[in-house]
Amino acid sequence: GPVKGGSTVIAFVKDPDGYMIELINKKDAGKGLGEG
């Protein structure tokens, strides 16, 4: 899930293959999540 870190939101998503994908969004957190 999304982790609050100051003004930067870091979200860790579990890839179907088992890899960890680190999504870093500044201010636009929630808008770009899931659209990769």
CSV table of C-alpha atoms in Angstrom, one decimal:
chain,number,residue,atom,x,y,z
A,1,GLY,CA,0.0,0.0,0.0
A,2,PRO,CA,0.9,3.6,-0.3
A,3,VAL,CA,3.4,4.9,2.3
A,4,LYS,CA,3.6,8.5,3.2
A,5,GLY,CA,7.1,10.0,3.2
A,6,GLY,CA,7.0,13.7,3.5
A,7,SER,CA,5.7,15.1,0.2
A,8,THR,CA,6.7,12.0,-1.6
A,9,VAL,CA,4.5,8.9,-1.7
A,10,ILE,CA,6.2,5.6,-2.2
A,11,ALA,CA,4.0,2.6,-3.2
A,12,PHE,CA,5.3,-0.9,-3.3
A,13,VAL,CA,3.4,-3.1,-5.7
A,14,LYS,CA,3.8,-6.9,-5.9
A,15,ASP,CA,4.3,-8.0,-9.4
A,16,PRO,CA,2.5,-11.1,-10.6
A,17,ASP,CA,6.0,-12.6,-11.3
A,18,GLY,CA,7.0,-11.9,-7.7
A,19,TYR,CA,9.1,-8.8,-8.3
A,20,MET,CA,8.7,-5.7,-6.3
A,21,ILE,CA,8.0,-2.6,-8.2
A,22,GLU,CA,8.7,0.7,-6.5
A,23,LEU,CA,6.4,3.5,-7.7
A,24,ILE,CA,7.4,7.0,-6.6
A,25,ASN,CA,5.0,9.8,-7.3
A,26,LYS,CA,5.4,13.4,-6.1
A,27,LYS,CA,2.2,15.2,-5.3
A,28,ASP,CA,0.2,13.3,-7.9
A,29,ALA,CA,-0.1,10.3,-5.6
A,30,GLY,CA,-3.1,8.2,-6.5
A,31,LYS,CA,-3.4,9.6,-10.1
A,32,GLY,CA,-0.6,7.7,-11.7
A,33,LEU,CA,-0.9,4.5,-9.6
A,34,GLY,CA,-1.8,1.5,-11.6
A,35,GLU,CA,-1.2,3.2,-14.9
A,36,GLY,CA,2.2,1.9,-15.8
